[in-house]
PDB file of C-alpha atoms in Angstrom:
ATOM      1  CA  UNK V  13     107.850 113.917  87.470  1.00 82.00           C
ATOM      2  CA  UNK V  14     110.584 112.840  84.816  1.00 79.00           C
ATOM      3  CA  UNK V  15     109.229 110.863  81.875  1.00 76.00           C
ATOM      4  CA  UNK V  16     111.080 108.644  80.324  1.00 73.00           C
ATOM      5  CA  UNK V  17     112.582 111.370  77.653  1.00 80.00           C
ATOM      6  CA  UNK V  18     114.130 113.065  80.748  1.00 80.00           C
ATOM      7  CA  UNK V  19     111.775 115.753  80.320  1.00 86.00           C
ATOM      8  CA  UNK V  20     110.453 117.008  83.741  1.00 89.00           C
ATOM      9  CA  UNK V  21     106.391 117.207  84.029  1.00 89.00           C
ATOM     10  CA  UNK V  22     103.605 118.484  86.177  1.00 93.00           C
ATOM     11  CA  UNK V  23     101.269 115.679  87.230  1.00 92.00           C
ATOM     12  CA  UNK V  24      98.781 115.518  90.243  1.00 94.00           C
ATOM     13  CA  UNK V  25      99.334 114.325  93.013  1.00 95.00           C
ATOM     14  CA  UNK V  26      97.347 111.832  95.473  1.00 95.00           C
ATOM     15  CA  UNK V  27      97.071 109.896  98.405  1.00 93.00           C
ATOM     16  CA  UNK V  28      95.832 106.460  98.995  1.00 90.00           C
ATOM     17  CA  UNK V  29      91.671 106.673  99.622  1.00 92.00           C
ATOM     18  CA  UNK V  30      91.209 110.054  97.862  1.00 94.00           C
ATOM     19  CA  UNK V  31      88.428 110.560  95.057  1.00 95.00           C
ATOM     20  CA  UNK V  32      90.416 111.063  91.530  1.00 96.00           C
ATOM     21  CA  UNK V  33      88.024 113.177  89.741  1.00 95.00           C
ATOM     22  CA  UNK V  34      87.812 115.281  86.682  1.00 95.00           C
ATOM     23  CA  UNK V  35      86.404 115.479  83.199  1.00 96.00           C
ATOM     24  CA  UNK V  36      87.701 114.668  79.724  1.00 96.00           C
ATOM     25  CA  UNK V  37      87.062 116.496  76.617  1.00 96.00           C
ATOM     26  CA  UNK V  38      86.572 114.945  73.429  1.00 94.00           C
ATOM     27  CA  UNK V  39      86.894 117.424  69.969  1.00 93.00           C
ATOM     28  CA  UNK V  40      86.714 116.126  66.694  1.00 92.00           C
ATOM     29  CA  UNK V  41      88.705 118.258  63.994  1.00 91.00           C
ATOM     30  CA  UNK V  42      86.260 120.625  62.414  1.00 88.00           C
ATOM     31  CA  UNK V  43      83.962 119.498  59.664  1.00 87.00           C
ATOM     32  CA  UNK V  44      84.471 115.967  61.142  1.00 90.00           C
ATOM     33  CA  UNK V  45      82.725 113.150  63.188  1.00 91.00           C
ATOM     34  CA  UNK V  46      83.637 110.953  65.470  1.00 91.00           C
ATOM     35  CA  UNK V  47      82.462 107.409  65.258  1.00 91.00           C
ATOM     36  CA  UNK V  48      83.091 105.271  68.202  1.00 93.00           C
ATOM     37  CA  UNK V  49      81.757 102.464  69.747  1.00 94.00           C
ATOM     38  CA  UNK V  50      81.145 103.841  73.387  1.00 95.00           C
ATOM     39  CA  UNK V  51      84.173 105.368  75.524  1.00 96.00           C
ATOM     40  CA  UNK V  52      85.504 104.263  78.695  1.00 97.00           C
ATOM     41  CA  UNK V  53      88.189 105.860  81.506  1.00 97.00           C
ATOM     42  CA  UNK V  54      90.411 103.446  83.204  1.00 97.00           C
ATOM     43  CA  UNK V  55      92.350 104.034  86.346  1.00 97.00           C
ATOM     44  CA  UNK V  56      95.245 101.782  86.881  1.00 97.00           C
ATOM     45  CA  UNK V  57      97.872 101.234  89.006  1.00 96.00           C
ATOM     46  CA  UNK V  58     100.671  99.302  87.474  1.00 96.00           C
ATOM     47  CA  UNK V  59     104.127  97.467  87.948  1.00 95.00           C
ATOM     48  CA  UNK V  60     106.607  97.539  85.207  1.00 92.00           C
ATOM     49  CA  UNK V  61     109.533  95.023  85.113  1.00 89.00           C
ATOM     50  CA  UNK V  62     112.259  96.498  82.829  1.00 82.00           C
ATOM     51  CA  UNK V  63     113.585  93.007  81.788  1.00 78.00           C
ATOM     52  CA  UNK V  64     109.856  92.118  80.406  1.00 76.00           C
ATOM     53  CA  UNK V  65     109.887  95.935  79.116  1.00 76.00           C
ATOM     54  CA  UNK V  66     106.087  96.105  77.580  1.00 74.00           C
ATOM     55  CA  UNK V  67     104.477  93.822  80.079  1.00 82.00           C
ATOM     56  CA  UNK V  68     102.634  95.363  83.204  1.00 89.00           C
ATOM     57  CA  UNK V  69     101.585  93.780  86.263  1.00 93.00           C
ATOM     58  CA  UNK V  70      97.927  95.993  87.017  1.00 94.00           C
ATOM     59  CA  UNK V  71      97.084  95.622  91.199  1.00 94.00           C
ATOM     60  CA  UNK V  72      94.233  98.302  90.899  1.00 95.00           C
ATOM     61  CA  UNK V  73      91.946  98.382  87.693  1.00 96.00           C
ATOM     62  CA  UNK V  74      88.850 100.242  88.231  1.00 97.00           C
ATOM     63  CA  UNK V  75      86.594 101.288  84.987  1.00 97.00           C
ATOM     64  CA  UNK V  76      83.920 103.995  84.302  1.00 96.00           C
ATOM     65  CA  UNK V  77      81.824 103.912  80.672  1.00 95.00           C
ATOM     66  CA  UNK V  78      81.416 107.202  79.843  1.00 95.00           C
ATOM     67  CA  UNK V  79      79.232 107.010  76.463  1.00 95.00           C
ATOM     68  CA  UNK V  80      77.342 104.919  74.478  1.00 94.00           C
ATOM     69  CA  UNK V  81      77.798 104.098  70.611  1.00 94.00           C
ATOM     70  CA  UNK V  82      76.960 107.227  68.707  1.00 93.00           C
ATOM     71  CA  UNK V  83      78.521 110.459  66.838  1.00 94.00           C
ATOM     72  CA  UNK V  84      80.908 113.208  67.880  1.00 92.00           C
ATOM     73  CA  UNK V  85      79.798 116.302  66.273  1.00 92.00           C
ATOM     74  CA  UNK V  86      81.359 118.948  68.326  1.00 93.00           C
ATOM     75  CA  UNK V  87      82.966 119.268  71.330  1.00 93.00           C
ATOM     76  CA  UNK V  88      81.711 116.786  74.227  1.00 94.00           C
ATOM     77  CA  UNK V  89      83.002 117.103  78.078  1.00 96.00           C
ATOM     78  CA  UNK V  90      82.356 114.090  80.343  1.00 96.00           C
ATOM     79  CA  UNK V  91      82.765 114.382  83.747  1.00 97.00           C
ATOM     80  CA  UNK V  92      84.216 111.151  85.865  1.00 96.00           C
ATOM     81  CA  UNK V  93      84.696 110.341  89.526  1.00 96.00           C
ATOM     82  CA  UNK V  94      86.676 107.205  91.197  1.00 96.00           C
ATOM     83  CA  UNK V  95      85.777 107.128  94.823  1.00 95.00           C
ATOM     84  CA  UNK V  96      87.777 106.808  97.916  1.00 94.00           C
ATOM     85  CA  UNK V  97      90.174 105.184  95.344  1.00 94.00           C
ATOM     86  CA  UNK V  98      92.468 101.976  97.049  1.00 93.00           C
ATOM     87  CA  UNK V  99      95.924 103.169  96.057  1.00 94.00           C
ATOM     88  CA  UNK V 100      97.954 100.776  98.165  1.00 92.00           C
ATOM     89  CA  UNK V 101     101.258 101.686  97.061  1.00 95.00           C
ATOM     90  CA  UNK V 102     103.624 104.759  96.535  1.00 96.00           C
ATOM     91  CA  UNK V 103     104.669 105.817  92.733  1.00 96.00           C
ATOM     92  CA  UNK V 104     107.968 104.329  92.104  1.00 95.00           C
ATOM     93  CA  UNK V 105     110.987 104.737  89.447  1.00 92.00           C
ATOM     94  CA  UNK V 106     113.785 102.742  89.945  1.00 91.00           C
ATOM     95  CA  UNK V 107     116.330 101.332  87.998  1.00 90.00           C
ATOM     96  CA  UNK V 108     114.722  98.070  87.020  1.00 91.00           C
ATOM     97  CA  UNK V 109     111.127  98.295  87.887  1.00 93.00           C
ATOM     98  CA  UNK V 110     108.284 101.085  87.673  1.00 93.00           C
ATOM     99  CA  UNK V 111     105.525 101.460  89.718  1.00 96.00           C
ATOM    100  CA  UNK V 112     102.741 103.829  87.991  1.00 95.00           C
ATOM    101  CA  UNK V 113      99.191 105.231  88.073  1.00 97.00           C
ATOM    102  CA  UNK V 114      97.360 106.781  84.968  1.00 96.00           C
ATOM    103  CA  UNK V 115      93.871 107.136  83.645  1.00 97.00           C
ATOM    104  CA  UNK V 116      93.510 105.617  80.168  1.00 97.00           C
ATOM    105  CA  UNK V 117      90.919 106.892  78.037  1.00 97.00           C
ATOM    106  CA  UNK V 118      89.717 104.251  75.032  1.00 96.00           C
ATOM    107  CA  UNK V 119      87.722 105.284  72.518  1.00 95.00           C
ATOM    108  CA  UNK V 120      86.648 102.438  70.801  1.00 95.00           C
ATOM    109  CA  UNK V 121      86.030 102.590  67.050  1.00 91.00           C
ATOM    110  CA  UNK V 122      86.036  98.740  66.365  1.00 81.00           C
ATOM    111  CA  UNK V 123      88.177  97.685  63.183  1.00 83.00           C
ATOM    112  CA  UNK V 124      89.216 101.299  62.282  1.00 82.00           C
ATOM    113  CA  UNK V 125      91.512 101.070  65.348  1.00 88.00           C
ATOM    114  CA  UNK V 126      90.679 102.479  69.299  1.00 92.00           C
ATOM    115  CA  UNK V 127      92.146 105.997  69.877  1.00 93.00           C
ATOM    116  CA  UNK V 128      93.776 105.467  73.330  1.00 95.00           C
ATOM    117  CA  UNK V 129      94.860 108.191  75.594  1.00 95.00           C
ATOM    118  CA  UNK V 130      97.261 108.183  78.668  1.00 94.00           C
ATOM    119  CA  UNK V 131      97.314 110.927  81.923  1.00 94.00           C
ATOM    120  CA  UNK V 132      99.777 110.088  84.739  1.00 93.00           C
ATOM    121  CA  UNK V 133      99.251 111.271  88.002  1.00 95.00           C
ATOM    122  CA  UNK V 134     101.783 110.188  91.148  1.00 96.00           C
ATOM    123  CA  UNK V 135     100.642 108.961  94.186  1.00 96.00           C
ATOM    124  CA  UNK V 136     102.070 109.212  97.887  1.00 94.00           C
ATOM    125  CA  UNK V 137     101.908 107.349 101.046  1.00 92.00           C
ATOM    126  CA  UNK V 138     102.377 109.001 104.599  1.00 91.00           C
ATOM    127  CA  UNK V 139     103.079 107.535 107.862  1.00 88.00           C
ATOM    128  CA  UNK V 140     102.485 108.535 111.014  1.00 88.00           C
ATOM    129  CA  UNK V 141     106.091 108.699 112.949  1.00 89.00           C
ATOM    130  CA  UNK V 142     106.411 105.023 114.088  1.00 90.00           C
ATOM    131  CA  UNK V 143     105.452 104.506 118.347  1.00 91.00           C
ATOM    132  CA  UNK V 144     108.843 102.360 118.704  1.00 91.00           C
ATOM    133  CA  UNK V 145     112.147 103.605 117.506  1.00 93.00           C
ATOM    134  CA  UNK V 146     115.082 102.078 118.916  1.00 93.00           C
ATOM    135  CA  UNK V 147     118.604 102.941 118.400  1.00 92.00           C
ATOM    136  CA  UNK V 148     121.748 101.124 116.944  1.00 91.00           C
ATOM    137  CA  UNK V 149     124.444 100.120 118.549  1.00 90.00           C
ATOM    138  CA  UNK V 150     127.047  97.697 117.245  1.00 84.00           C
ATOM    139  CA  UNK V 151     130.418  96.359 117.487  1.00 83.00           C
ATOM    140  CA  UNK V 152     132.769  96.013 114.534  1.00 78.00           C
ATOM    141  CA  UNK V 153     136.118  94.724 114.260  1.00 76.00           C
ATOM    142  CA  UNK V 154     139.446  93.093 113.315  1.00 74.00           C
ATOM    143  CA  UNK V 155     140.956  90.724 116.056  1.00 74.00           C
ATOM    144  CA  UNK V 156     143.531  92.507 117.846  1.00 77.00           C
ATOM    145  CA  UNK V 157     144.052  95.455 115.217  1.00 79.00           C
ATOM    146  CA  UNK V 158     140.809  97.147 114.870  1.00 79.00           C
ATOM    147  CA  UNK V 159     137.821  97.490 117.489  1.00 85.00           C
ATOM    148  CA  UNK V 160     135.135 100.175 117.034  1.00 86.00           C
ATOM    149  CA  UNK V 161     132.182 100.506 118.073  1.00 89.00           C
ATOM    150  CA  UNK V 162     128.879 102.706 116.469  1.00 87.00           C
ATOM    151  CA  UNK V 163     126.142 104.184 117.764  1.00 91.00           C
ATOM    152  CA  UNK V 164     122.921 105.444 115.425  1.00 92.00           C
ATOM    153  CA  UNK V 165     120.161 107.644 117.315  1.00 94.00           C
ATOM    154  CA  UNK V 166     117.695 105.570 115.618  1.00 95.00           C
ATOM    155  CA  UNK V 167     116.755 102.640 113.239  1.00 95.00           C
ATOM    156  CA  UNK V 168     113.335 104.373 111.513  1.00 96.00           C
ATOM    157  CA  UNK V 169     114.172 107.690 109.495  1.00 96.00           C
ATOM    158  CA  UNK V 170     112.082 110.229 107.695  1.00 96.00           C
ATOM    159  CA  UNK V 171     113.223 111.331 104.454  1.00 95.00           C
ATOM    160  CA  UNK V 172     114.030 114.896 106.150  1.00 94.00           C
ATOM    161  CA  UNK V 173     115.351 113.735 109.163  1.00 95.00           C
ATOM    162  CA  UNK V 174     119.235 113.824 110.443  1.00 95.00           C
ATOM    163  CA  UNK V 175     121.212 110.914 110.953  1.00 94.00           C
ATOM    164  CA  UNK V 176     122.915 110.932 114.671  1.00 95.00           C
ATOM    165  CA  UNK V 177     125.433 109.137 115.932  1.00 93.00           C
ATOM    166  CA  UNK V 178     128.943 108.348 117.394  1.00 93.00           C
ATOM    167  CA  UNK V 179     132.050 106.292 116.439  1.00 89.00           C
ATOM    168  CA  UNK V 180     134.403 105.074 119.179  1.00 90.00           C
ATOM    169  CA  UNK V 181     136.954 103.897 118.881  1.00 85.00           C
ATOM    170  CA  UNK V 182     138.592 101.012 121.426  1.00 86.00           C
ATOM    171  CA  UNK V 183     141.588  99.767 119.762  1.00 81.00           C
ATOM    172  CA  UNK V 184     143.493 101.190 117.004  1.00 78.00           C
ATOM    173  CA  UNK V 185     146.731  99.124 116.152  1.00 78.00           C
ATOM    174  CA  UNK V 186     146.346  99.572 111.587  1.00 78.00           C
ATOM    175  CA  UNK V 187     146.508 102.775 110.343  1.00 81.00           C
ATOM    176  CA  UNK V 188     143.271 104.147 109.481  1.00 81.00           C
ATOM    177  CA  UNK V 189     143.185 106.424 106.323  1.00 84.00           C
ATOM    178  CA  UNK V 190     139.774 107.936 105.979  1.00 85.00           C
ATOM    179  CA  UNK V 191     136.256 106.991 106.908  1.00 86.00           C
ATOM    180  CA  UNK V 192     133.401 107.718 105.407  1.00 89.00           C
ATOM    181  CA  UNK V 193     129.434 106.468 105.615  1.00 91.00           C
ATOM    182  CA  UNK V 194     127.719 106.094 103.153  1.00 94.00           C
ATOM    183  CA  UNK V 195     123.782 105.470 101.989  1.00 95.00           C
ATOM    184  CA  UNK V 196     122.990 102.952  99.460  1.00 96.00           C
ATOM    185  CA  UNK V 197     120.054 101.769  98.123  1.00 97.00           C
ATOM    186  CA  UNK V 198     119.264  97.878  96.940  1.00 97.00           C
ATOM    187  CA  UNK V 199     116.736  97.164  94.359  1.00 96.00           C
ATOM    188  CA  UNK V 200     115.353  93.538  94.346  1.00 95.00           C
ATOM    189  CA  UNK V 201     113.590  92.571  91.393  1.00 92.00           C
ATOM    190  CA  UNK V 202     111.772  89.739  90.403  1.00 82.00           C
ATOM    191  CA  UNK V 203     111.736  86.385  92.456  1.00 77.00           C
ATOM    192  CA  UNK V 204     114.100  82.706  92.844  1.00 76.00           C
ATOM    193  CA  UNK V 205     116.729  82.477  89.791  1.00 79.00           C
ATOM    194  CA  UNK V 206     115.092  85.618  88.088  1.00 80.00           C
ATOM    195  CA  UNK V 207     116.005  87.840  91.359  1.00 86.00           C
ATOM    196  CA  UNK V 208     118.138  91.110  89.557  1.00 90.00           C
ATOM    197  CA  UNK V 209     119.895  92.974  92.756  1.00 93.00           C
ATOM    198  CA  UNK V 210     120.346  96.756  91.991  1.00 94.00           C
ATOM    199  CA  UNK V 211     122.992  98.606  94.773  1.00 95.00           C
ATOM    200  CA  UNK V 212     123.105 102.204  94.452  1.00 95.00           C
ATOM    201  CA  UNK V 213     125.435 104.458  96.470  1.00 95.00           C
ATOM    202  CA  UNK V 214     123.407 107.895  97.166  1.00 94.00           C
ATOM    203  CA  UNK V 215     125.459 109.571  99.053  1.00 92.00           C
ATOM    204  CA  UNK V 216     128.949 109.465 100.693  1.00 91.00           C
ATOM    205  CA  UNK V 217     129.995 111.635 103.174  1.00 89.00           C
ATOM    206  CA  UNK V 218     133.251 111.854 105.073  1.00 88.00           C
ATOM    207  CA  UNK V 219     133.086 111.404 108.607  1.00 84.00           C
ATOM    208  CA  UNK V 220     136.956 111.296 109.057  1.00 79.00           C
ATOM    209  CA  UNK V 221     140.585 112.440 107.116  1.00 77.00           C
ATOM    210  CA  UNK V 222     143.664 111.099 108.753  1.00 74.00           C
ATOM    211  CA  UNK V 223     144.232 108.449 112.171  1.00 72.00           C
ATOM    212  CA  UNK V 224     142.139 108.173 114.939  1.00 75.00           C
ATOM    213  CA  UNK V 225     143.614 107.198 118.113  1.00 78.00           C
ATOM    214  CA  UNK V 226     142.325 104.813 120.870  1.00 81.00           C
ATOM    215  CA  UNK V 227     139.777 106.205 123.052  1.00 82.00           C
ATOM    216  CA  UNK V 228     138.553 108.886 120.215  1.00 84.00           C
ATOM    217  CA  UNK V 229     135.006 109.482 119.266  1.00 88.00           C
ATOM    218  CA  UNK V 230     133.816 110.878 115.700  1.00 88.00           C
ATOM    219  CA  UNK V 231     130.481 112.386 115.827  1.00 90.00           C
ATOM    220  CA  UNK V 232     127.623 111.680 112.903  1.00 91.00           C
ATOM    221  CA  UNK V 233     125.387 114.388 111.613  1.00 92.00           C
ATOM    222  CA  UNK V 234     124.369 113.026 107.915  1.00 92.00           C
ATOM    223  CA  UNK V 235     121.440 115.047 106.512  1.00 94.00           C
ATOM    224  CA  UNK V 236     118.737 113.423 104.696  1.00 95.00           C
ATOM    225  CA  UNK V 237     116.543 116.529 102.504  1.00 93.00           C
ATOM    226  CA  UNK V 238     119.432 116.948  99.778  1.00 94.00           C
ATOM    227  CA  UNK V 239     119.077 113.080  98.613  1.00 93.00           C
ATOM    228  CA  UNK V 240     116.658 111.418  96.354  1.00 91.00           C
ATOM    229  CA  UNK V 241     115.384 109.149  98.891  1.00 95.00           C
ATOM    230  CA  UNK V 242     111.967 107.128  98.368  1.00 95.00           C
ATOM    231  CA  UNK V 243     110.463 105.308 101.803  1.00 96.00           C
ATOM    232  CA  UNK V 244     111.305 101.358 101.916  1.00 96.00           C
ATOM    233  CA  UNK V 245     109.230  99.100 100.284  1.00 95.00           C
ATOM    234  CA  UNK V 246     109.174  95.779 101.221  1.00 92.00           C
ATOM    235  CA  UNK V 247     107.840  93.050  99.119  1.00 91.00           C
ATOM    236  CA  UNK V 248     105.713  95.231  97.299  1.00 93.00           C
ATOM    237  CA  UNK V 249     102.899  92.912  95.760  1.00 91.00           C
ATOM    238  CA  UNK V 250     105.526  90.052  95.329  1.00 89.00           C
ATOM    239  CA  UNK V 251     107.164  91.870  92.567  1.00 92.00           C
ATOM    240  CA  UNK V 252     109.844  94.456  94.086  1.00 95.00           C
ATOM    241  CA  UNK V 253     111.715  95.433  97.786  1.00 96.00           C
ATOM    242  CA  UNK V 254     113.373  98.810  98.054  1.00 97.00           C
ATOM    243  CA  UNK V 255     115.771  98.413 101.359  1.00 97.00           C
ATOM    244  CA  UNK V 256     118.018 101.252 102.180  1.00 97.00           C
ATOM    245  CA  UNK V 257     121.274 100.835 104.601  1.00 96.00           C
ATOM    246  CA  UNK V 258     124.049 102.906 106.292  1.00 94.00           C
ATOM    247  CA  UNK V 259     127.323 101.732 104.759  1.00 92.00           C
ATOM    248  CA  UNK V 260     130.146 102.363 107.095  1.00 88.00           C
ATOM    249  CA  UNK V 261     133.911 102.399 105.257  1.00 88.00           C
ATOM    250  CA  UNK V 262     137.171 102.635 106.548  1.00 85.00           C
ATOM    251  CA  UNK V 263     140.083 102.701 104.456  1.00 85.00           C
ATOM    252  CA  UNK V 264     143.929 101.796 105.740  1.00 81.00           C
ATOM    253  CA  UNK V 265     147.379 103.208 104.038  1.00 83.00           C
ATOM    254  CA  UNK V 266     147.581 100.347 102.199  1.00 84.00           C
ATOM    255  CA  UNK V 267     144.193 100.731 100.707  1.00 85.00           C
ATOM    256  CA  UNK V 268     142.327  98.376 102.342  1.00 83.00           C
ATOM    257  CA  UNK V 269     138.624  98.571 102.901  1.00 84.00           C
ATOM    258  CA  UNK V 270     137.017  97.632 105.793  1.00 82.00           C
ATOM    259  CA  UNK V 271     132.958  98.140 105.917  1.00 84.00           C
ATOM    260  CA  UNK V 272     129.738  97.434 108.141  1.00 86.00           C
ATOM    261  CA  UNK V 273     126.829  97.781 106.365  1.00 90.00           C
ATOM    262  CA  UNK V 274     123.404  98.390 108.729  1.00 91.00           C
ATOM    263  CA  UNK V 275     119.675  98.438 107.330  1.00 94.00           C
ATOM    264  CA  UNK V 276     117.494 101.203 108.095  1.00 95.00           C
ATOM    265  CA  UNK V 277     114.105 101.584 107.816  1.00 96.00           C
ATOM    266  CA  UNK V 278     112.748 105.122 105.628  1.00 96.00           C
ATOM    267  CA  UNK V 279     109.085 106.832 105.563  1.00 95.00           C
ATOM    268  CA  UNK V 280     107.474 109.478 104.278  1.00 94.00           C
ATOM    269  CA  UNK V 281     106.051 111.839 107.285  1.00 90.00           C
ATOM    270  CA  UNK V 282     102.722 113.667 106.667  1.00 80.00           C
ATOM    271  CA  UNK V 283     103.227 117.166 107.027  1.00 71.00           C
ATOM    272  CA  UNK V 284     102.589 118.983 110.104  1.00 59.00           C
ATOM    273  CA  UNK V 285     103.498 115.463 111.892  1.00 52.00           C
TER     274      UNK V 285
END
């Protein structure tokens, strides 16, 4: 996982239901005691708007005490379980919100000031592959200069699957430069007037160099593993939608673009699926 020093990190990883389980160790320097007010471990799951930077949104907020008022003498281990933890939502950093889990640890030492600990850990979210899966098919075009039509294999993609299809094309009368298709990524943020729209392009890959002539057809085969893909998320607890699409560009010798951009739907497949 990157943090936000761009320093990569080893955190666990869950799934939604799962027990999150472990202990914490608390060791005052030598010759010292601790004097708290009781300790606690928090798990949290948390949404992050980057224009109220500071401010989270917590959706899951379970607590376990772990000790009572008293002294830290030595070394003291406390084990902690959350069962069959709710974890409704996949880990998430994008470029305007942040979706996060961690387990906060408070000591609590009243006006000398709480020590306060962090862990992250990541969670996932699998799907099963979905029971219908229909394909795309669409017309796009410029009256009398440009008609093409373009075929997808399907609308619902895993984020290791390949992206099939075909471009015809029926009439041809501008010419045609280079083609490409491209993914792209849109990041809504926020809701009403407040609504921030992030579009990312992810990848671009060139389906075409030079004119095609009427009655050709330009085959699709876009991998999916090499890109930084996350599923879609749709509405995700009112505060965020992740929507990915198929961006199809066409550019003339006069450098005009044409496009047809076409939403697609992205999941994570359990392994072994």
């Amino acid at each position: 996982m990157k943090k936000e020093n761009g320093q990569t990190v080893m955190v666990p990883l869950f799934q939604s239901q799962e027990n999150v389980c472990g202990k914490i160790s608390i060791e005052p320097i030598q010759g010292k005691k601790i004097e708290h007010n009781g300790i606690k471990v928090e798990l949290l799951g948390q949404i992050e708007m980057y224009f109220d930077k500071g401010n989270f949104y917590d959706f899951t907020s379970l607590v376990r005490e772990l000790d009572i008022p008293g002294d830290i003498y030595e070394k003291k281990t406390y084990p902690f379980e959350f069962s069959t933890v709710e974890m409704p939502y996949e880990t998430y950093n994008g470029v305007n919100v942040r979706l996060r889990y961690v387990l906060k640890v408070t000591i609590n030492r009243g006006y000398t000031g709480s020590i306060i600990e962090y862990q992250d850990f990541v969670v996932r979210t699998f799907s099963p592959p979905p029971s219908l899966n229909t394909s795309i098919k669409m017309e796009v075009g410029i009256e009398d200069c440009l008609h093409i039509e373009f075929e997808y294999n399907k609308s619902k993609y895993h984020l290791k699957d390949v992206i099939i299809g075909k471009i015809y094309f029926l009439l041809v009368r501008i010419k045609i430069k280079n083609m490409d298709l491209e993914i792209r990524r849109r990041e809504s943020t926020g809701a009403g007037h407040n609504t921030h729209v992030e579009t990312e392009t992810l990848a671009k890959f060139e389906l075409m160099d030079g004119a095609p002539v009427r009655g050709e057809s330009i085959p699709i085969r876009l991998f999916l593993s090499p890109y930084e893909l996350t599923p879609t998320h749709r509405n995700v607890n009112n505060k965020f939608s992740v929507k990915y699409y198929l961006n199809l560009v066409l550019v003339d010798e006069e450098d005009r673009r044409y496009f047809k951009q076409q939403e697609i739907t992205l999941y994570r497949l359990q392994e072994g699926s």
